[in-house]
């Protein structure tokens, strides 16, 4: 039996994309999810009629990575069977009734490494290249480590391109919109480039590409590569004054940052919510279900003693030391099995791309099972003690006396309550979903791994003192950050018995809204104008003002900015034109930036007509 004389190979991209939930990546190339069959059509040259592919002479070869090896699972050869199987690479073929097309069904292993593959047909030594495809993790496949049973959750955690990231304080929680944009043109290639540029790939590409079968490994690599501390990672952190680069509060989406990194290396600057949002974009792009999580009153325990020591001088001024409590901190949870730990640790795994502490010599953190964190099982890798402390550490407030001694405060306010109102966007809506119970047992329950003991003491006298403090903008305007938070501390000293008492309050300043109005209907490939208005709440004019808008299917994958440098005493107004590229329900995000008022965000829903 002679080999098939193939005129061309049709990868049937539209049909495969639809069945593999990859149509949002576009129709330029074949992108499929592992553990699920896809179909290619071999168009034969005339005169091939009645030729059936022989199972002996028909071998398919798939290869990925720079050094494909059978031993590493990055090169696999397989012949034809009567039907494909769902546990390993396999293929079956049928002839079209017309005789000039052979339909080949190929099923990948649900444990195959993700990445770019070449597909070759070997007919008794005569090799024909059939093209390339990209293989992703598959949350729809029950044999895949990232399998998620609920379709509504898969829609949210794999396919949703827009989300809410929670910030502020636990008394004033504010959701801010974010454009993940994992299906925007070019983003998937950049996500694969992040994997290729990680130091483990550079030092041993064979081992790294083989490791990409495992979402635990990929998630850990991403937590190191999203920050740029040990490598040519994506984002540089900055928690101080921003004199160059982009202020962390200015970004409204991941795509712009990823494109800048691909063109010119590490991007300046980010803080925790930007690192987490990028990790979410890349995880979802690669097919790993992922959610952005905010922990309020988040502890940073540098020495692993599960104790945060806050030091104050005798006047109540906070002294710098390594331990700290952030009013909020943001990381990600990714969904996967943990065969390395046992089935009871399957499900959500926390990982944190913000560079805080080194893990195995590198600034990365996780993935750590939420079940291990909740049970206080701190032996389970990776980095469970650090994440446990973020949500559970005890806090001790100490006064450093001039004679060198330290004295404990007699009482602590609820600002010392670590790990509360842990928040993520709800599935299918913009509501806040509280997931604190997934990280810890309620305070005071028998299972609670965190115990607070309040000493009994009797006060011999009670003094009520009330002090009114007026804070004018002239006093705080030049030093307040884009988070618009003022921390107020009060210290009372009982000099007779040398006792110190403290109370703290974080004041969250209100921020103005951006009003967004569409002037006319939004229609595919037709220009539409959005008018943006912001009222200036400050007692001084704003300068260097700009509005930036961005939206999946609306602004062609890139932010659009309207700038003006003139002084704005009362209101800032701008008009931005954009041409939607796809129909349906979309979200337009807006950010306002100026010299004294930054990080103001808003969004509106836009229905785009055909």
XYZ file of C-alpha atoms in Angstrom:
610
model
C 0.000 0.000 0.000
C 1.516 3.296 -1.050
C 1.549 6.327 1.210
C -0.999 9.117 1.020
C -0.121 11.813 -1.536
C -1.124 14.875 0.483
C -1.852 18.159 -1.266
C -2.374 20.118 1.962
C -3.369 19.730 5.603
C -6.422 21.639 6.879
C -6.210 22.164 10.661
C -9.967 22.940 10.753
C -9.309 25.795 13.176
C -12.878 27.084 13.521
C -14.419 23.723 14.431
C -11.577 22.744 16.787
C -11.554 26.167 18.487
C -15.255 25.911 19.189
C -15.049 22.453 20.792
C -11.891 23.378 22.780
C -13.201 26.735 24.095
C -10.335 28.580 22.381
C -12.218 30.666 19.796
C -11.442 33.864 21.749
C -7.748 33.515 20.816
C -8.673 34.208 17.162
C -8.604 32.069 14.012
C -4.989 32.530 12.898
C -3.735 29.184 14.251
C -4.775 25.992 15.960
C -5.002 26.272 19.770
C -6.340 23.218 21.607
C -6.651 21.950 25.187
C -5.036 18.735 26.331
C -6.799 15.403 26.882
C -9.445 16.154 24.251
C -9.577 15.098 20.550
C -9.104 17.572 17.698
C -9.582 16.854 14.002
C -7.304 17.611 11.043
C -8.255 17.063 7.394
C -5.675 15.685 4.944
C -6.629 16.866 1.433
C -5.267 14.337 -1.087
C -4.016 14.960 -4.602
C -6.281 13.659 -7.394
C -5.758 9.980 -8.138
C -5.504 8.950 -4.456
C -8.981 7.448 -4.459
C -9.764 4.333 -2.435
C -6.463 4.685 -0.568
C -6.876 4.006 3.130
C -4.118 5.021 5.511
C -2.271 1.927 6.699
C -1.908 1.591 10.423
C 1.635 0.295 9.979
C 2.915 2.978 7.629
C 1.065 5.920 9.204
C 2.858 7.427 12.226
C 2.226 10.864 13.742
C 4.993 12.685 15.622
C 4.370 15.617 18.000
C 7.302 17.652 19.351
C 7.626 20.640 21.682
C 10.520 22.675 23.084
C 14.023 23.322 21.703
C 15.251 19.750 22.397
C 12.296 17.332 22.006
C 12.990 13.960 23.688
C 10.855 10.860 24.018
C 12.185 10.286 27.570
C 10.986 13.762 28.614
C 7.546 13.447 27.052
C 8.335 16.371 24.725
C 8.415 14.067 21.676
C 5.759 11.404 21.122
C 5.238 9.060 18.128
C 1.947 7.203 17.762
C 0.116 5.283 15.075
C -3.537 4.838 14.189
C -6.124 2.956 16.257
C -9.783 2.151 15.718
C -10.619 5.073 18.031
C -8.694 7.551 20.170
C -8.196 7.007 23.905
C -8.399 9.712 26.573
C -5.314 8.702 28.590
C -2.442 9.159 26.105
C -1.544 10.541 22.677
C -3.560 8.591 20.102
C -5.150 8.941 16.649
C -7.791 7.403 14.409
C -8.651 8.083 10.749
C -11.705 7.902 8.510
C -12.096 8.426 4.749
C -14.429 11.089 3.418
C -17.100 9.567 1.095
C -15.647 11.643 -1.774
C -12.375 9.774 -1.295
C -10.089 12.797 -1.524
C -10.048 13.708 2.179
C -8.817 11.743 5.183
C -10.143 12.965 8.517
C -7.683 12.300 11.350
C -8.788 12.606 14.995
C -5.872 13.248 17.369
C -6.202 13.105 21.153
C -3.407 14.506 23.325
C -2.420 13.144 26.702
C -4.190 14.932 29.597
C -0.727 15.050 31.197
C 1.191 16.411 28.176
C 3.458 19.457 28.573
C 1.760 22.659 27.400
C 3.359 24.802 24.687
C 3.905 25.105 20.933
C 3.964 21.751 19.106
C 4.955 20.686 15.598
C 2.925 17.896 13.962
C 4.619 15.569 11.456
C 3.331 12.587 9.460
C 5.825 9.762 8.940
C 4.861 7.291 6.197
C 7.562 4.648 6.272
C 10.362 7.196 6.548
C 8.757 9.777 4.243
C 8.025 12.717 6.537
C 5.471 15.446 5.854
C 5.036 18.516 8.069
C 1.341 19.000 8.858
C 1.741 22.284 10.748
C 1.890 23.624 14.305
C -0.531 23.878 17.202
C -0.510 25.254 20.747
C -1.535 22.928 23.581
C -3.042 24.363 26.800
C -4.260 23.085 30.173
C -7.868 21.867 30.052
C -10.287 22.705 32.879
C -13.022 20.852 30.882
C -11.170 17.503 30.945
C -11.746 15.300 34.015
C -8.291 13.692 33.654
C -6.474 17.067 33.607
C -4.924 18.290 36.873
C -6.760 21.629 36.475
C -10.201 20.057 35.901
C -13.045 22.158 37.283
C -16.493 20.572 37.448
C -18.667 23.719 37.274
C -19.187 25.377 33.885
C -20.047 28.756 35.474
C -16.751 28.645 37.399
C -14.811 27.722 34.242
C -16.427 30.703 32.493
C -15.266 32.987 35.328
C -11.842 31.601 36.210
C -10.579 30.629 32.719
C -12.569 32.633 30.161
C -13.504 35.957 31.851
C -11.288 38.801 30.610
C -12.541 41.440 33.046
C -12.505 41.446 36.823
C -12.598 43.360 40.099
C -9.614 43.736 42.423
C -10.417 44.704 46.022
C -8.400 47.379 47.808
C -8.698 49.983 50.569
C -9.145 48.948 54.203
C -11.327 46.278 55.752
C -13.738 49.015 56.898
C -13.863 50.577 53.431
C -13.431 47.850 50.814
C -13.376 49.155 47.241
C -13.514 47.062 44.079
C -11.430 48.405 41.201
C -11.982 47.165 37.635
C -9.161 45.353 35.808
C -8.802 44.245 32.199
C -7.109 40.805 32.226
C -7.320 40.530 28.410
C -5.823 37.038 28.189
C -7.272 36.494 24.700
C -6.112 39.821 23.221
C -3.857 39.479 20.138
C -0.280 38.558 20.997
C -0.872 37.936 24.724
C -0.654 34.111 24.603
C 2.691 34.299 22.755
C 4.033 36.640 25.442
C 2.850 34.247 28.174
C 4.762 31.403 26.492
C 7.785 33.721 26.139
C 7.661 34.292 29.935
C 8.027 30.526 30.410
C 10.883 30.378 27.871
C 12.807 33.211 29.562
C 12.602 31.795 33.079
C 16.061 30.870 34.501
C 15.111 27.175 34.872
C 14.443 26.987 31.117
C 17.668 28.826 30.288
C 19.735 26.437 32.451
C 17.937 23.190 31.438
C 15.381 23.607 28.647
C 14.705 19.856 28.413
C 13.781 19.503 32.095
C 11.805 22.772 32.113
C 9.710 21.962 29.009
C 8.984 18.514 30.415
C 7.951 20.158 33.713
C 5.306 22.196 31.877
C 2.981 19.166 32.106
C 2.526 20.120 35.779
C 0.452 23.193 36.767
C 2.204 23.221 40.177
C 5.544 23.743 38.414
C 4.172 26.316 35.944
C 2.472 28.313 38.741
C 5.708 28.422 40.762
C 7.679 29.571 37.707
C 5.112 32.336 37.102
C 5.274 33.531 40.716
C 9.024 34.108 40.165
C 8.792 35.525 36.608
C 6.020 38.099 37.157
C 8.484 40.041 39.356
C 11.935 40.954 38.055
C 13.994 40.490 41.228
C 16.081 37.463 40.213
C 15.537 37.362 36.473
C 14.396 39.308 33.438
C 10.858 39.069 34.820
C 7.910 41.225 33.845
C 7.480 43.908 36.494
C 9.612 46.034 38.832
C 8.103 46.814 42.248
C 8.039 50.325 43.708
C 6.456 51.280 47.056
C 8.031 54.745 47.253
C 8.079 57.895 45.194
C 7.804 57.295 41.453
C 10.249 59.487 39.540
C 10.503 57.433 36.340
C 8.306 54.842 34.640
C 4.566 54.396 35.192
C 2.965 54.827 38.607
C 1.490 51.469 39.777
C -1.931 53.093 40.233
C -2.112 54.122 36.567
C -2.465 50.675 34.973
C -5.966 49.383 34.152
C -5.060 46.190 32.291
C -2.399 43.531 31.834
C -1.946 43.678 28.055
C -0.060 46.978 27.964
C 2.435 45.748 30.606
C 2.989 42.390 28.878
C 3.582 44.045 25.482
C 6.071 46.519 26.977
C 7.939 43.634 28.636
C 8.087 41.625 25.390
C 9.513 44.652 23.554
C 11.992 46.023 26.092
C 12.269 43.951 29.275
C 11.165 44.620 32.877
C 8.413 47.256 33.162
C 8.418 50.029 35.777
C 6.348 49.900 38.121
C 3.947 47.661 39.981
C 2.612 46.937 43.434
C 0.842 43.841 44.765
C -2.449 44.175 42.848
C -0.594 44.662 39.532
C 1.659 41.625 40.127
C -1.413 39.532 41.020
C -3.458 40.740 38.040
C -0.616 39.817 35.668
C -0.321 36.360 37.246
C -4.071 35.897 36.756
C -3.879 36.930 33.076
C -0.996 34.554 32.321
C -2.549 31.645 34.264
C -5.903 31.999 32.502
C -4.182 32.376 29.114
C -2.385 29.050 29.665
C -5.645 27.420 30.807
C -5.118 27.316 34.603
C -8.264 28.503 36.478
C -7.227 31.523 38.546
C -8.731 34.219 40.788
C -7.283 37.413 42.302
C -7.496 37.451 46.124
C -7.210 40.397 48.539
C -6.292 39.839 52.185
C -7.062 42.784 54.481
C -4.763 43.387 57.480
C -2.129 41.231 55.789
C 0.943 40.326 57.846
C 4.489 40.171 56.475
C 6.396 37.869 58.833
C 10.081 38.070 57.932
C 11.546 35.624 60.459
C 8.919 32.878 60.432
C 7.972 33.117 64.131
C 4.277 33.798 63.307
C 4.578 36.998 65.342
C 4.475 40.560 64.002
C 6.392 42.922 66.242
C 5.396 46.554 65.750
C 7.815 48.947 67.418
C 6.971 52.507 68.543
C 9.019 55.221 70.228
C 7.816 56.912 73.413
C 5.951 59.565 71.400
C 3.983 56.918 69.507
C 5.875 57.172 66.214
C 6.204 53.873 64.361
C 9.812 52.695 64.171
C 10.977 50.793 61.130
C 11.604 47.089 61.517
C 11.289 44.154 59.140
C 7.826 42.887 60.195
C 4.786 44.796 58.985
C 1.031 44.667 58.463
C -0.344 45.916 55.144
C -3.844 47.398 55.114
C -4.354 45.014 52.185
C -2.249 42.619 50.121
C -3.196 40.915 46.858
C -2.171 37.515 45.479
C -3.773 34.771 43.350
C -5.371 31.370 43.889
C -5.026 28.756 41.126
C -7.084 25.571 40.862
C -5.313 22.190 40.564
C -4.756 18.773 42.103
C -1.820 18.163 44.470
C -0.594 14.599 43.821
C 2.610 15.623 45.630
C 0.634 16.247 48.856
C -2.427 14.006 48.639
C -6.015 14.404 47.368
C -7.188 16.199 50.521
C -5.026 19.166 49.433
C -6.547 19.464 45.922
C -8.409 22.626 44.918
C -7.372 26.250 45.346
C -3.637 26.924 45.759
C -2.323 30.343 46.832
C 0.706 31.811 45.068
C 2.128 35.304 45.349
C 4.182 36.980 42.597
C 4.902 40.122 44.676
C 8.565 39.908 45.769
C 8.519 39.724 49.585
C 10.735 36.862 50.777
C 12.970 34.345 48.997
C 11.826 30.733 48.635
C 14.465 28.170 47.624
C 16.757 31.122 46.886
C 14.346 32.938 44.563
C 11.713 35.643 45.100
C 8.618 33.491 44.610
C 5.851 32.120 46.812
C 3.595 29.084 46.464
C 1.594 27.324 45.289
C 0.322 26.466 48.770
C -2.893 24.526 49.393
C -5.638 26.577 51.066
C -6.632 23.442 52.963
C -3.102 23.160 54.411
C -3.187 26.849 55.375
C -6.596 26.489 57.052
C -5.539 23.384 58.983
C -2.235 24.975 59.989
C -0.331 22.117 58.318
C 2.820 24.144 57.723
C 4.987 21.246 56.500
C 3.186 21.143 53.144
C 5.029 22.830 50.297
C 5.305 25.482 49.045
C 5.737 28.362 51.543
C 2.752 27.447 53.752
C 4.245 29.119 56.894
C 4.614 32.488 55.159
C 1.057 32.501 53.745
C -0.342 31.136 57.042
C 1.291 34.084 58.843
C -0.208 36.554 56.339
C -3.693 35.546 57.495
C -3.027 34.341 61.066
C 0.030 35.968 62.666
C -0.263 37.334 66.184
C 0.634 40.979 66.675
C 2.541 42.463 69.575
C 2.887 46.247 69.940
C 6.024 47.352 71.778
C 7.254 50.721 73.043
C 11.027 51.191 72.801
C 12.041 53.227 75.841
C 14.969 55.626 75.823
C 16.844 53.334 78.239
C 16.797 50.528 75.630
C 14.032 48.428 77.197
C 10.846 47.440 75.382
C 7.411 47.499 77.029
C 4.199 45.947 75.707
C 1.139 48.108 75.184
C -1.570 47.139 77.653
C -4.269 46.945 75.028
C -4.591 46.672 71.285
C -7.367 47.846 69.011
C -8.932 45.749 66.268
C -6.351 47.059 63.805
C -4.291 44.140 65.103
C -6.736 41.618 63.725
C -4.729 39.911 60.982
C -6.303 38.321 57.922
C -9.908 39.465 57.586
C -12.475 40.030 54.824
C -10.416 37.950 52.368
C -12.066 38.908 49.078
C -12.380 37.888 45.453
C -14.833 38.738 42.669
C -17.975 36.581 42.759
C -18.597 34.093 39.952
C -20.707 35.678 37.226
C -21.180 39.090 38.896
C -19.269 42.144 40.133
C -20.202 41.427 43.758
C -17.521 40.805 46.387
C -17.238 37.161 47.511
C -15.816 36.696 51.009
C -13.556 33.611 51.135
C -12.038 34.099 54.624
C -13.532 30.740 55.696
C -11.505 28.981 52.988
C -8.271 30.286 54.552
C -9.012 30.058 58.291
C -11.514 28.860 60.856
C -13.557 31.586 62.598
C -11.783 33.179 65.566
C -12.678 31.440 68.819
C -13.662 28.064 67.343
C -11.981 24.880 68.552
C -10.373 24.349 65.147
C -8.957 27.848 65.004
C -5.185 27.560 64.853
C -4.751 31.122 66.043
C -5.361 31.946 69.711
C -5.557 35.430 71.175
C -5.360 35.737 74.966
C -6.348 39.031 76.551
C -4.862 39.548 80.026
C -7.313 40.422 82.829
C -6.533 43.664 84.582
C -8.493 46.066 86.721
C -8.341 49.795 86.073
C -8.323 51.822 89.290
C -9.677 54.904 87.480
C -11.251 55.789 84.190
C -10.469 58.936 82.266
C -12.481 60.068 79.273
C -10.637 62.559 77.133
C -11.817 63.774 73.746
C -9.545 65.643 71.394
C -10.680 67.111 68.088
C -8.005 67.230 65.397
C -8.648 69.063 62.152
C -6.562 67.946 59.185
C -6.461 70.483 56.368
C -5.403 69.550 52.836
C -2.443 71.927 53.111
C -1.063 69.679 55.869
C -1.446 66.276 54.185
C -1.815 67.003 50.445
C 1.898 66.960 49.624
C 2.584 63.621 51.329
C -0.536 61.508 50.774
C -0.115 58.585 48.374
C -2.433 57.427 45.600
C -4.099 55.036 48.087
C -5.591 58.117 49.845
C -5.097 56.688 53.340
C -4.208 58.588 56.527
C -3.146 56.539 59.555
C -3.887 58.162 62.901
C -2.224 56.830 66.068
C -2.916 57.981 69.619
C -0.795 56.984 72.634
C -1.814 57.444 76.279
C 0.841 57.064 78.961
C 0.051 56.367 82.616
C 3.277 57.717 84.112
C 2.508 56.524 87.640
C 2.609 52.855 86.676
C 4.494 53.276 83.359
C 1.667 51.800 81.306
C 1.203 52.553 77.617
C -2.113 52.457 75.755
C -2.578 52.867 72.011
C -5.393 53.307 69.508
C -5.098 53.497 65.735
C -7.454 54.424 62.952
C -6.979 54.423 59.200
C -8.888 57.212 57.469
C -9.886 56.510 53.866
C -10.474 59.666 51.864
C -13.411 59.624 49.483
C -12.548 59.773 45.826
C -14.503 61.370 42.985
C -16.244 59.281 40.349
C -15.406 59.336 36.669
C -18.643 59.807 34.753
C -18.502 57.904 31.450
C -21.088 58.600 28.762
C -21.252 57.057 25.295
C -22.262 59.590 22.664
C -24.251 57.367 20.305
C -24.538 53.598 19.804
C -21.557 51.264 19.733
C -21.387 49.265 16.492
C -18.688 46.893 15.210
C -15.967 48.642 13.156
C -17.615 52.062 13.547
C -16.121 54.915 15.540
C -17.916 55.915 18.741
C -17.026 58.622 21.263
C -16.924 58.295 25.049
C -17.137 61.493 27.123
C -15.359 61.338 30.484
C -15.949 63.831 33.299
C -14.368 64.143 36.740
C -15.120 66.831 39.340
C -12.048 68.064 41.198
C -12.627 67.620 44.975
C -9.338 69.302 45.972
C -8.977 72.955 47.025
C -6.339 73.446 44.319
C -6.155 73.057 40.554
C -5.096 69.788 38.917
C -2.314 69.684 36.324
C -0.903 67.110 33.861
C -4.349 65.522 33.606
C -5.109 62.478 31.480
C -7.923 60.009 30.946
C -7.093 56.481 29.702
C -9.685 53.976 28.474
C -9.334 50.305 27.590
C -11.679 47.396 26.955
C -11.637 43.918 25.433
C -13.210 44.067 21.967
C -13.451 47.857 22.205
C -10.000 49.485 21.959
C -8.214 46.866 19.824
C -6.148 45.522 22.696
C -4.435 48.793 23.550
C -5.228 51.644 25.970
C -6.215 55.023 24.480
C -5.138 58.152 26.363
C -6.369 61.749 26.147
C -3.873 64.158 27.793
C -3.913 67.823 28.580
C -1.520 69.811 30.718
C -3.648 72.888 31.396
C -4.771 73.585 34.951
C -8.210 72.209 35.964
C -9.814 74.171 38.812
C -13.246 72.474 38.911
C -13.868 69.707 36.386
C -11.764 67.629 33.999
C -13.444 66.581 30.767
C -12.230 64.657 27.745
C -13.568 62.809 24.726
C -12.034 59.561 23.481
C -12.859 57.866 20.162
C -12.647 54.105 19.669
C -13.898 51.505 17.173
C -15.249 48.253 18.672
C -13.887 45.100 17.010
C -16.460 42.546 18.207
C -20.161 42.483 19.069
C -21.739 41.608 22.407
C -21.623 42.838 25.989
C -18.289 44.546 26.750
C -16.740 46.593 29.592
C -14.975 49.929 29.059
C -12.492 50.759 31.846
C -11.277 54.295 32.557
C -8.438 55.721 34.659
C -7.824 59.382 35.602
C -4.318 60.621 36.366
C -2.961 64.036 37.388
C -0.264 65.629 39.547
C -2.249 65.565 42.817
C -5.055 63.096 42.122
C -4.180 59.621 40.814
C -5.534 56.110 40.632
C -9.194 57.052 40.023
C -10.930 54.230 38.150
C -14.366 53.521 36.761
C -16.065 51.322 34.178
C -19.305 51.038 32.198
C -20.950 48.184 30.340
C -21.117 48.683 26.574
C -23.397 46.644 24.298
C -21.834 46.515 20.828
C -24.191 45.869 17.911
C -23.271 44.022 14.716
